[in-house]
mmCIF file with all atom_site columns, C-alpha atoms in Angstrom:
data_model
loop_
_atom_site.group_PDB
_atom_site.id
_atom_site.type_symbol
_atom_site.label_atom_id
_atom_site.label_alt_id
_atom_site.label_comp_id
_atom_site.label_asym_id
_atom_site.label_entity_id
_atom_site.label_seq_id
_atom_site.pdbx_PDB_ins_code
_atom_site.Cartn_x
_atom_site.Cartn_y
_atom_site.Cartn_z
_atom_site.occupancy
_atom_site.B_iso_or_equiv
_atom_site.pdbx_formal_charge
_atom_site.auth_seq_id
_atom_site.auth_comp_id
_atom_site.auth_asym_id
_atom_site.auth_atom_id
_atom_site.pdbx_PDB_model_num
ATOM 1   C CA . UNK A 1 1   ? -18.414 15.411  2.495  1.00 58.00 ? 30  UNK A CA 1
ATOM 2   C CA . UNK A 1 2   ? -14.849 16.837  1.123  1.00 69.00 ? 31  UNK A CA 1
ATOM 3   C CA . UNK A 1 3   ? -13.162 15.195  4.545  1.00 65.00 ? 32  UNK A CA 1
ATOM 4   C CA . UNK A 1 4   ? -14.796 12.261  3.455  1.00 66.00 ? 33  UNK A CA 1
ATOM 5   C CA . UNK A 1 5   ? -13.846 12.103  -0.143 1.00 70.00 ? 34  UNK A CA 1
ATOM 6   C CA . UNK A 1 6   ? -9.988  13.358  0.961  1.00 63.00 ? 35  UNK A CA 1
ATOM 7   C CA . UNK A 1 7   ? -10.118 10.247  3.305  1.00 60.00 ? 36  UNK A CA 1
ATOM 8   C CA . UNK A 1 8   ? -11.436 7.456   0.806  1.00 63.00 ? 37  UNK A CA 1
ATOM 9   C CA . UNK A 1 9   ? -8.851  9.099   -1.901 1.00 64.00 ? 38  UNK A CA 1
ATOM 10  C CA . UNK A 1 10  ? -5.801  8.544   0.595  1.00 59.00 ? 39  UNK A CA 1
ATOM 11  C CA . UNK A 1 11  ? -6.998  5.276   1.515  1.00 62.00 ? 40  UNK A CA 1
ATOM 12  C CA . UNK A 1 12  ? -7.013  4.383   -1.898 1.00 64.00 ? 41  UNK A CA 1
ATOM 13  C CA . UNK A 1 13  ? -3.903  2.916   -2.258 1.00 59.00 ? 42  UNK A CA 1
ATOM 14  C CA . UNK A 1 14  ? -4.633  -0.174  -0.030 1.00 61.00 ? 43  UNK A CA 1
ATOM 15  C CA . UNK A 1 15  ? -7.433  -1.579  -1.596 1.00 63.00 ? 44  UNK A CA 1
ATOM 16  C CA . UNK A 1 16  ? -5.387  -2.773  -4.955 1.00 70.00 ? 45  UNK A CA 1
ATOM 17  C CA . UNK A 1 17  ? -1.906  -3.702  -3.121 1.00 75.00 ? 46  UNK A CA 1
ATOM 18  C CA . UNK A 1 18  ? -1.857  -6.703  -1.241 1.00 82.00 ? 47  UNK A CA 1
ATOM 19  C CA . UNK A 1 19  ? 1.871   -5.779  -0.203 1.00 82.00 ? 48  UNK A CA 1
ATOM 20  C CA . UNK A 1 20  ? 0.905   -2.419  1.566  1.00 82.00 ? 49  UNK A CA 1
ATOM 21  C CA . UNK A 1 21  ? -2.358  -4.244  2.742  1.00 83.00 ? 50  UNK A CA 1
ATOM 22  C CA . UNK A 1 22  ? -0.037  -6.536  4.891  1.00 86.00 ? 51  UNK A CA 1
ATOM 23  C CA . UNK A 1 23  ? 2.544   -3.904  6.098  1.00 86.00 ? 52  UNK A CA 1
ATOM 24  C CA . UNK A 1 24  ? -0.933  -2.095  6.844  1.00 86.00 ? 53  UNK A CA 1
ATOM 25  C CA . UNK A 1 25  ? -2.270  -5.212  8.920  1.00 88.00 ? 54  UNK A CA 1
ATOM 26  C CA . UNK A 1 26  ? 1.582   -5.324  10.225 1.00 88.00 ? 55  UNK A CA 1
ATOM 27  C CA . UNK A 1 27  ? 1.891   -2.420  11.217 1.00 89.00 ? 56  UNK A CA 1
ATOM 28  C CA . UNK A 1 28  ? -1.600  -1.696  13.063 1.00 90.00 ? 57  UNK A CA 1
ATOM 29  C CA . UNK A 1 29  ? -0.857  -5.308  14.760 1.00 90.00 ? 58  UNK A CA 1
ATOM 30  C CA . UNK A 1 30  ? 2.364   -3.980  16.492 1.00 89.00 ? 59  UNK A CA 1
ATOM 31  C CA . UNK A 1 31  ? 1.551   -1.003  17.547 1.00 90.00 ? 60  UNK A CA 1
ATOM 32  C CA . UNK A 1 32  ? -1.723  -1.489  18.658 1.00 91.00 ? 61  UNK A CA 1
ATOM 33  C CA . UNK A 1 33  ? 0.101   -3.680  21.331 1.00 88.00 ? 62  UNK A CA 1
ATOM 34  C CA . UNK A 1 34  ? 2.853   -1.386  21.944 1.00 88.00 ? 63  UNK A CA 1
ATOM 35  C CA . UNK A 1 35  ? 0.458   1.476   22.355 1.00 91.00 ? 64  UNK A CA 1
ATOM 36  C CA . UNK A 1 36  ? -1.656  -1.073  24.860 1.00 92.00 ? 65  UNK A CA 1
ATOM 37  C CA . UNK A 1 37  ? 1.352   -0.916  27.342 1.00 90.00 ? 66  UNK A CA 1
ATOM 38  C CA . UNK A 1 38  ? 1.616   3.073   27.653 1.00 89.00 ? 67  UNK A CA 1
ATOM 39  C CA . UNK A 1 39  ? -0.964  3.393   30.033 1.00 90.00 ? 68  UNK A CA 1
ATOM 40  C CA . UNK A 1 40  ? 0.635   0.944   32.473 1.00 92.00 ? 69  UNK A CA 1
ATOM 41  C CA . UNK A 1 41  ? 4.069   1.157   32.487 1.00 91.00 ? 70  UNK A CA 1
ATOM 42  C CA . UNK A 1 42  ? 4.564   3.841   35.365 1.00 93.00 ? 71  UNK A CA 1
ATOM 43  C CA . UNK A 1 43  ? 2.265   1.612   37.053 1.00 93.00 ? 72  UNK A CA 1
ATOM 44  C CA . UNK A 1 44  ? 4.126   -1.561  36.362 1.00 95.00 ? 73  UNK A CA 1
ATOM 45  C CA . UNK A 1 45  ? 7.331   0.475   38.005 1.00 96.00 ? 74  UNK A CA 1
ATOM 46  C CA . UNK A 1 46  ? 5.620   0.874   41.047 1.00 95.00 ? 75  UNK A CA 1
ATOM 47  C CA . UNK A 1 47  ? 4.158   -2.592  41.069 1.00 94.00 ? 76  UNK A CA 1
ATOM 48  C CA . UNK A 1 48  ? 8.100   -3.485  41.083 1.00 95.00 ? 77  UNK A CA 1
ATOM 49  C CA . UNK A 1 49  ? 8.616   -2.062  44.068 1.00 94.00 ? 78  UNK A CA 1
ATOM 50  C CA . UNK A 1 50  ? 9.796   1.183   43.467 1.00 96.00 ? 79  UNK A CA 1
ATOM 51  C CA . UNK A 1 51  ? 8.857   4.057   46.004 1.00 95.00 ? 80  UNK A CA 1
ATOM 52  C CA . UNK A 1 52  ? 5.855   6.274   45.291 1.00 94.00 ? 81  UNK A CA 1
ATOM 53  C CA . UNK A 1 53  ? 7.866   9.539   44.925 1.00 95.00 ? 82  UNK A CA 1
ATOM 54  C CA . UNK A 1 54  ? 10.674  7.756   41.972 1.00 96.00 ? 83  UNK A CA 1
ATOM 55  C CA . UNK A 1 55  ? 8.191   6.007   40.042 1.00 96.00 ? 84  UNK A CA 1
ATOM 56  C CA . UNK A 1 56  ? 7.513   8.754   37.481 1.00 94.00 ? 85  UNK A CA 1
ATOM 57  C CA . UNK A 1 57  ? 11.312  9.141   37.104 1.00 96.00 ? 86  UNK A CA 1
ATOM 58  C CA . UNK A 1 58  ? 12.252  5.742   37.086 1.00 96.00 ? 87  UNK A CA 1
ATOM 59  C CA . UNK A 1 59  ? 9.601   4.896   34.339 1.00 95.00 ? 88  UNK A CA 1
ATOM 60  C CA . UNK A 1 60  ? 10.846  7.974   32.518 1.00 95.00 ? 89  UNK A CA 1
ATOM 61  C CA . UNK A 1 61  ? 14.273  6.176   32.494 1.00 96.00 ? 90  UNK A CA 1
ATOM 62  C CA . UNK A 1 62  ? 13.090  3.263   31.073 1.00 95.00 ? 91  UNK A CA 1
ATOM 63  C CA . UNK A 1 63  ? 11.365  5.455   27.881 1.00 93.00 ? 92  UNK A CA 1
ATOM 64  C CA . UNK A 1 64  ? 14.515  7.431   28.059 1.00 95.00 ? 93  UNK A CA 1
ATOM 65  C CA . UNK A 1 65  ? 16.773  5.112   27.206 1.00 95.00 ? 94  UNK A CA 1
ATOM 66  C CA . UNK A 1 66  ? 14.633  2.501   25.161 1.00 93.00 ? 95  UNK A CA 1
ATOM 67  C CA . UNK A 1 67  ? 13.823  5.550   22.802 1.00 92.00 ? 96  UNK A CA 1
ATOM 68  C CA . UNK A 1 68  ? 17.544  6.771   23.128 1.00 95.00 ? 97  UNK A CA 1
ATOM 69  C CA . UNK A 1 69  ? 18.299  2.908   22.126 1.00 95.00 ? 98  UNK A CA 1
ATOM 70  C CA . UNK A 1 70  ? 16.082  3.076   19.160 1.00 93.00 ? 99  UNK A CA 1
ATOM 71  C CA . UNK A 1 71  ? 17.024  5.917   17.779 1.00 94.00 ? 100 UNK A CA 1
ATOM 72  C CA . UNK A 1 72  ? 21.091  4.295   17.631 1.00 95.00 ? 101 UNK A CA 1
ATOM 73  C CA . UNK A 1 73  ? 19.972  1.016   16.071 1.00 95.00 ? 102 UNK A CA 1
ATOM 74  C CA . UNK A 1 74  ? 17.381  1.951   13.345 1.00 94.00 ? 103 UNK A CA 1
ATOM 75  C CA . UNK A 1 75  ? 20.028  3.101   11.137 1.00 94.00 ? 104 UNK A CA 1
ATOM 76  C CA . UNK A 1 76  ? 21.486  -0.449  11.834 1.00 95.00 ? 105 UNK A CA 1
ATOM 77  C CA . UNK A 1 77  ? 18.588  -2.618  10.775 1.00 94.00 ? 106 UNK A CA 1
ATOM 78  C CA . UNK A 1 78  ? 17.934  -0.086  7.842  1.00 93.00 ? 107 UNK A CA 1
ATOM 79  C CA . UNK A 1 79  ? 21.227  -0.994  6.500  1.00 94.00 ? 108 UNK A CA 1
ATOM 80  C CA . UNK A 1 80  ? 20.764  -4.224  7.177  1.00 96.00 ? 109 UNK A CA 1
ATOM 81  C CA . UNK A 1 81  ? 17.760  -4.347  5.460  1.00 95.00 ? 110 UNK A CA 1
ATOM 82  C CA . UNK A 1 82  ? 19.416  -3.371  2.729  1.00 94.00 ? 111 UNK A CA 1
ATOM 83  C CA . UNK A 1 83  ? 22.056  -5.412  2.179  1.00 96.00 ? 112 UNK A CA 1
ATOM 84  C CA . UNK A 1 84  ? 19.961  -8.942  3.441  1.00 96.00 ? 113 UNK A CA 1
ATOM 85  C CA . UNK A 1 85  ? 16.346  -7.521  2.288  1.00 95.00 ? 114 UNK A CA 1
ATOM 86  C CA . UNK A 1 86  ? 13.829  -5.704  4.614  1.00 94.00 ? 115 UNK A CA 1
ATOM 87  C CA . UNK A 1 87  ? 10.949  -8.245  4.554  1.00 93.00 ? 116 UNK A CA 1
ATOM 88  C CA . UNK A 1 88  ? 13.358  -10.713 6.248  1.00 95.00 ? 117 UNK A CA 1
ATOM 89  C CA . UNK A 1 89  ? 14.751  -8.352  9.055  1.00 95.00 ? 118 UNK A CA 1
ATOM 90  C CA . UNK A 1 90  ? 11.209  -7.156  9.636  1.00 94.00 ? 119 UNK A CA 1
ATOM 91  C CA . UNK A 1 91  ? 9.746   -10.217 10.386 1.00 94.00 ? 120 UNK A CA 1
ATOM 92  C CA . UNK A 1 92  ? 13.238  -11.949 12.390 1.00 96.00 ? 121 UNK A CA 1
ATOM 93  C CA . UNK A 1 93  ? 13.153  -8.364  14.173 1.00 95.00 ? 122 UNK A CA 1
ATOM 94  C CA . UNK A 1 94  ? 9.174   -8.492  15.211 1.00 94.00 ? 123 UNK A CA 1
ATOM 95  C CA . UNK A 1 95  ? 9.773   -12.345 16.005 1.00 96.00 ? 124 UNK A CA 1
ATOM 96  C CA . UNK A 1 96  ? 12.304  -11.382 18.354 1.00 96.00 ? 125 UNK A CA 1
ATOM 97  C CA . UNK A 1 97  ? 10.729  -8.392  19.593 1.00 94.00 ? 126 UNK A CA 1
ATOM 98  C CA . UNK A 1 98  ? 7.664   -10.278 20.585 1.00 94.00 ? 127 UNK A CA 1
ATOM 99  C CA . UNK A 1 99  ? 9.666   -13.184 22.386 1.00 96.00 ? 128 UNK A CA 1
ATOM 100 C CA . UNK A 1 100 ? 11.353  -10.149 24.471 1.00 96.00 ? 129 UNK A CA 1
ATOM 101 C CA . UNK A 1 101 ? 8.238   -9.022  25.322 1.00 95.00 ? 130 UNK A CA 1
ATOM 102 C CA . UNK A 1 102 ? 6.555   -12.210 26.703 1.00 96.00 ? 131 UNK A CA 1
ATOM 103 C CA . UNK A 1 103 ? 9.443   -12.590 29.282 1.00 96.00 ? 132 UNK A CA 1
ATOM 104 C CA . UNK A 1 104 ? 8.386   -9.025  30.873 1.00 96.00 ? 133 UNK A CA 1
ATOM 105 C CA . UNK A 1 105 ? 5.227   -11.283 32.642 1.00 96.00 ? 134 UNK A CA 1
ATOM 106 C CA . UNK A 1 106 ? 7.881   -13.006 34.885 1.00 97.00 ? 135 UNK A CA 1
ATOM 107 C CA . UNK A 1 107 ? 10.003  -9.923  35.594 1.00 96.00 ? 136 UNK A CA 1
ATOM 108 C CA . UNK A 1 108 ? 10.721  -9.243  39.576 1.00 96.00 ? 137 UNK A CA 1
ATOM 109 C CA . UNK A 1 109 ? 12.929  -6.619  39.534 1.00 97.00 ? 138 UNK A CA 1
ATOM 110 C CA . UNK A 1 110 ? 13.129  -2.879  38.258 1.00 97.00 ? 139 UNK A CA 1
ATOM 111 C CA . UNK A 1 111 ? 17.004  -3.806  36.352 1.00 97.00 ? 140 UNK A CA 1
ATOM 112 C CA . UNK A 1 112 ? 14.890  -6.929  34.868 1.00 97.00 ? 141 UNK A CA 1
ATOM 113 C CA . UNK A 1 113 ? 12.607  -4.871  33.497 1.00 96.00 ? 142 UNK A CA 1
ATOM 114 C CA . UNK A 1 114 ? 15.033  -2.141  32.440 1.00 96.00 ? 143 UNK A CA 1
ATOM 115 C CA . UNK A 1 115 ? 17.139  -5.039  30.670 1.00 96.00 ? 144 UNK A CA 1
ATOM 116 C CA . UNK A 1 116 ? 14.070  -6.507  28.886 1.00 96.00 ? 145 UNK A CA 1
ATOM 117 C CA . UNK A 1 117 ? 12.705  -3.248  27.673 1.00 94.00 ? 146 UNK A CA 1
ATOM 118 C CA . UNK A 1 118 ? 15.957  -2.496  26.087 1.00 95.00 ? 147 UNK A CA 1
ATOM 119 C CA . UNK A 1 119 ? 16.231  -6.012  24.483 1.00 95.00 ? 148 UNK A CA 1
ATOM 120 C CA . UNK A 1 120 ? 12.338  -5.964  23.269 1.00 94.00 ? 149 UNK A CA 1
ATOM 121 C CA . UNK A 1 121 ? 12.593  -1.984  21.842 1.00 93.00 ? 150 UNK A CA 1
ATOM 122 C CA . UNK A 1 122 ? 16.143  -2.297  20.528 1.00 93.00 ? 151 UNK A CA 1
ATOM 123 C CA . UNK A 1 123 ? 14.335  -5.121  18.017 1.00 93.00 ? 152 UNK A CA 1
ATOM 124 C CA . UNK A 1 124 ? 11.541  -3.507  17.285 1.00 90.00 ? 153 UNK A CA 1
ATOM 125 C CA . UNK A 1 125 ? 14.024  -0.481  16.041 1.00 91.00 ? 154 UNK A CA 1
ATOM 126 C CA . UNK A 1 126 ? 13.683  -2.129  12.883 1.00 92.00 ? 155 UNK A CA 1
ATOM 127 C CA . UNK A 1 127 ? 10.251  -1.836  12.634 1.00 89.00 ? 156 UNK A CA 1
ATOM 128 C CA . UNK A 1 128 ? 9.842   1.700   10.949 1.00 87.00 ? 157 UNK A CA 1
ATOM 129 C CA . UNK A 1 129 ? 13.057  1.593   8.262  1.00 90.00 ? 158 UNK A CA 1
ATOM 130 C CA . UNK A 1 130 ? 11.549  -2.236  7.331  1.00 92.00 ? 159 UNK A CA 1
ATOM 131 C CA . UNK A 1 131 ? 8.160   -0.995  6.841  1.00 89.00 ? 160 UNK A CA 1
ATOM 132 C CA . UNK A 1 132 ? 9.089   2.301   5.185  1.00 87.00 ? 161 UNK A CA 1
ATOM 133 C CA . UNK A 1 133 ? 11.517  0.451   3.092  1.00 90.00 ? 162 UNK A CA 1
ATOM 134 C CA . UNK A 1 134 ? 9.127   -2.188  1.792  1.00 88.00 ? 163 UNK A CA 1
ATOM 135 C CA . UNK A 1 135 ? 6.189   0.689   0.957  1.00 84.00 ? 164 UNK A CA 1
ATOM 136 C CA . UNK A 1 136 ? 8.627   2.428   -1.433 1.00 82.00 ? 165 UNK A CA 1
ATOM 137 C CA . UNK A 1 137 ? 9.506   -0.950  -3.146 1.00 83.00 ? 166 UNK A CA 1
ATOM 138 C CA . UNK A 1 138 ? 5.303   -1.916  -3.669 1.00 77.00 ? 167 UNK A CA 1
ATOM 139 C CA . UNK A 1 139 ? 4.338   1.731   -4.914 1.00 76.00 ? 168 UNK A CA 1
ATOM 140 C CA . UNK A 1 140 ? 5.420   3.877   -7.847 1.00 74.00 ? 169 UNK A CA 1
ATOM 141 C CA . UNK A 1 141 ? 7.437   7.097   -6.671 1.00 79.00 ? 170 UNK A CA 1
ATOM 142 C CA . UNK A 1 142 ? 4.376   9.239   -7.498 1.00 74.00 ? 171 UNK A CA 1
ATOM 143 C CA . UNK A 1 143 ? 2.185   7.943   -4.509 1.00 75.00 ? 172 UNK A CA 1
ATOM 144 C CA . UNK A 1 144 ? 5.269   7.756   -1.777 1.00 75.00 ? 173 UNK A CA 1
ATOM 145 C CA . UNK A 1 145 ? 3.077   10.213  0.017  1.00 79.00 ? 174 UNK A CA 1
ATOM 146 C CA . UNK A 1 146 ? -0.231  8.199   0.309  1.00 76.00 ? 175 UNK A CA 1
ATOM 147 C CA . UNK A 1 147 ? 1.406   5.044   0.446  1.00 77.00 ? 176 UNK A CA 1
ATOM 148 C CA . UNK A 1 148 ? 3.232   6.408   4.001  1.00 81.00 ? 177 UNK A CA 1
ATOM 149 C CA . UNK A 1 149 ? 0.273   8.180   4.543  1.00 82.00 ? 178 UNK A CA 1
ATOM 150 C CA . UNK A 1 150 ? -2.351  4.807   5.048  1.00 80.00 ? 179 UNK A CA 1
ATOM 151 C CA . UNK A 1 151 ? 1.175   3.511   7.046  1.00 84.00 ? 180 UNK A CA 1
ATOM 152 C CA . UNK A 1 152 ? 1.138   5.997   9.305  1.00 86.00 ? 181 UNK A CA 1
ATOM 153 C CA . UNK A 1 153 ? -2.997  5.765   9.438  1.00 86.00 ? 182 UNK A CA 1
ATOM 154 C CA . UNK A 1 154 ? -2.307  2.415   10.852 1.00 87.00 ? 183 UNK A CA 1
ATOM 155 C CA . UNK A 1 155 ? -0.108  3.548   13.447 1.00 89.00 ? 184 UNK A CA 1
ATOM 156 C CA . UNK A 1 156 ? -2.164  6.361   14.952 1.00 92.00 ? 185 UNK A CA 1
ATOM 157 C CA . UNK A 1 157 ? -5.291  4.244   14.953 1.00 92.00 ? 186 UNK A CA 1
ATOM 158 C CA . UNK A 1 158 ? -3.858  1.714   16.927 1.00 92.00 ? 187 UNK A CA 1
ATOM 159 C CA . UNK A 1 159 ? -2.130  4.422   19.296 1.00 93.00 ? 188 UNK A CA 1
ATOM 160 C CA . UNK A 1 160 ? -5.814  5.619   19.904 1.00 93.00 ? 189 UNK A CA 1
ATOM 161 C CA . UNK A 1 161 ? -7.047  2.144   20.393 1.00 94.00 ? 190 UNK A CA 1
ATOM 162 C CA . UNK A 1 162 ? -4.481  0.245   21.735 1.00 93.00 ? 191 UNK A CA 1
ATOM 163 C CA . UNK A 1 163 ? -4.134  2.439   25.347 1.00 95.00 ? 192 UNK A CA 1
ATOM 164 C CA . UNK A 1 164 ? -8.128  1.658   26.144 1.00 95.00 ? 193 UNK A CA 1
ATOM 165 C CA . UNK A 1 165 ? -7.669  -2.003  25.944 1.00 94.00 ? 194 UNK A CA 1
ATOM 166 C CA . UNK A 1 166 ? -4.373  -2.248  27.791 1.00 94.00 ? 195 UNK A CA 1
ATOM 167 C CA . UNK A 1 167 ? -5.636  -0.520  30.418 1.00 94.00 ? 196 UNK A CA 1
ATOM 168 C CA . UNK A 1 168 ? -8.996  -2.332  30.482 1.00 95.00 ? 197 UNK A CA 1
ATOM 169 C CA . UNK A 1 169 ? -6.695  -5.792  29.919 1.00 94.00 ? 198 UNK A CA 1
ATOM 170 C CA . UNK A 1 170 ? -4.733  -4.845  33.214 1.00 94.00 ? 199 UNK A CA 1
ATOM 171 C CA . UNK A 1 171 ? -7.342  -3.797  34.926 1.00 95.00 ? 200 UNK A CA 1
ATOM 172 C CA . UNK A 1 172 ? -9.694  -7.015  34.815 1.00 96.00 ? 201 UNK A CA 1
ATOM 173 C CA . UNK A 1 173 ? -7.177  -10.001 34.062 1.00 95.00 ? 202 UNK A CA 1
ATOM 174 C CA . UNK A 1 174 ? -3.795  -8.462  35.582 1.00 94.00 ? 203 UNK A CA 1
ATOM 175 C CA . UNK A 1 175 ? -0.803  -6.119  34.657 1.00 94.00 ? 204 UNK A CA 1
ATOM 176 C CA . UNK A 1 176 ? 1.313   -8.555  33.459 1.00 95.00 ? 205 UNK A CA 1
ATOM 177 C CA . UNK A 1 177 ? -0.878  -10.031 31.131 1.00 95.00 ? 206 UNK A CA 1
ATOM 178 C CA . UNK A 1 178 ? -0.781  -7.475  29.268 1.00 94.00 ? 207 UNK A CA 1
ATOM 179 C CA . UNK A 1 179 ? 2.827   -8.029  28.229 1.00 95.00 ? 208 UNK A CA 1
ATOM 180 C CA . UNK A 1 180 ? 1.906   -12.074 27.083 1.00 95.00 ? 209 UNK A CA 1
ATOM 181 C CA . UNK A 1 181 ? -0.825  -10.391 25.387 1.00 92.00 ? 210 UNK A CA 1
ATOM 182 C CA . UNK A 1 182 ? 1.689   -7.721  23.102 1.00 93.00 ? 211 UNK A CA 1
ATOM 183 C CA . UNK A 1 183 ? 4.275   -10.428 22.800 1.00 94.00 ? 212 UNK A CA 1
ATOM 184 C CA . UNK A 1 184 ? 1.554   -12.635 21.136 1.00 94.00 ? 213 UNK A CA 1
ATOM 185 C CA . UNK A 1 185 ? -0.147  -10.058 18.986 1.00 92.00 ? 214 UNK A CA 1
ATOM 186 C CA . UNK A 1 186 ? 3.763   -8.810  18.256 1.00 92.00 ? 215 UNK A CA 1
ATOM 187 C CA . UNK A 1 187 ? 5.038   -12.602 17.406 1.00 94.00 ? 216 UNK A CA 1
ATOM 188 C CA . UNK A 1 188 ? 1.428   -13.269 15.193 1.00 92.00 ? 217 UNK A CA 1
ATOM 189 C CA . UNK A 1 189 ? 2.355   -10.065 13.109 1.00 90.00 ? 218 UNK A CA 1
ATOM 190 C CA . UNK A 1 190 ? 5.759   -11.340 12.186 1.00 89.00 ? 219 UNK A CA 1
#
């Protein structure tokens, strides 16, 4: 009963704020279909053609240095955001995120894929200082906490949910659907 009175008092916050409501939506949207490719994409290596014994470390690679990537250019659409307004580089950013991603259905190649991962996960970077950014400016400073809080709610729900339908996506309509499928979902939340 306390768990679920602690639960209804953090989600709170999104029930009067239309603002956080849609970085809430956002946010779940996004991830939900980033999170949808995880369980594939050592698969999708080896579906490239890469020998049996690489394909954990080439796939590593490709998280390596998209994460690597990310971590060098948030700080750059953060700034951004700043100085031309976060609402506008988060939705350009997700735009162009998505229209990386639905290229990935046509890729042939392991460097293709490489390439277009970087591309599609150097825009959505700007995902987390946008979002982050745009919470503090639609709450007061004394519920910063709860407001990040149902923001990061979003995120882990569709990291929990998003893996079972990729997988089930690949597995009954194809592996490369799924990438149309996050590209979509990615372009209709910008």
């Amino acid at each position: 009963l306390s768990l679920a009175r602690a639960v209804t008092r953090d989600l709170r916050p999104l029930a009067g704020n239309k603002q956080l409501q849609a970085l809430w939506l956002m946010s779940f949207m996004v991830f939900f279909g980033f999170s949808a490719m995880w369980p594939i994409m050592t698969y999708f290596v080896q579906y490239l053609g890469i020998p049996l014994k690489k394909v954990a470390a080439y796939a590593a690679y490709v998280m390596l240095f998209s994460g690597a990537l990310q971590t060098g250019v948030a700080p750059l659409f953060g700034r951004m955001g700043d100085r031309v307004g976060h609402k506008r580089v988060l939705v350009g950013t997700t735009a162009a995120c998505g229209l990386f991603l639905i290229p990935h259905y046509f890729i042939q190649t392991y460097a293709q894929f490489f390439g277009m991962r970087m591309l599609a996960m150097s825009a959505g970077a700007a995902i987390h200082p946008s979002t982050s950014a745009l919470v503090a400016d639609s709450m007061p400073r004394s519920r910063y906490g709860g407001a990040y809080g149902v923001l990061a709610s979003a995120r882990a729900l569709a990291g929990s949910v998003g893996p079972i339908i990729g997988g089930t996506l690949a597995a009954y309509v194809g592996i490369r659907w799924v990438f149309i499928w996050t590209g979509v979902l990615t372009l209709a939340a910008s």
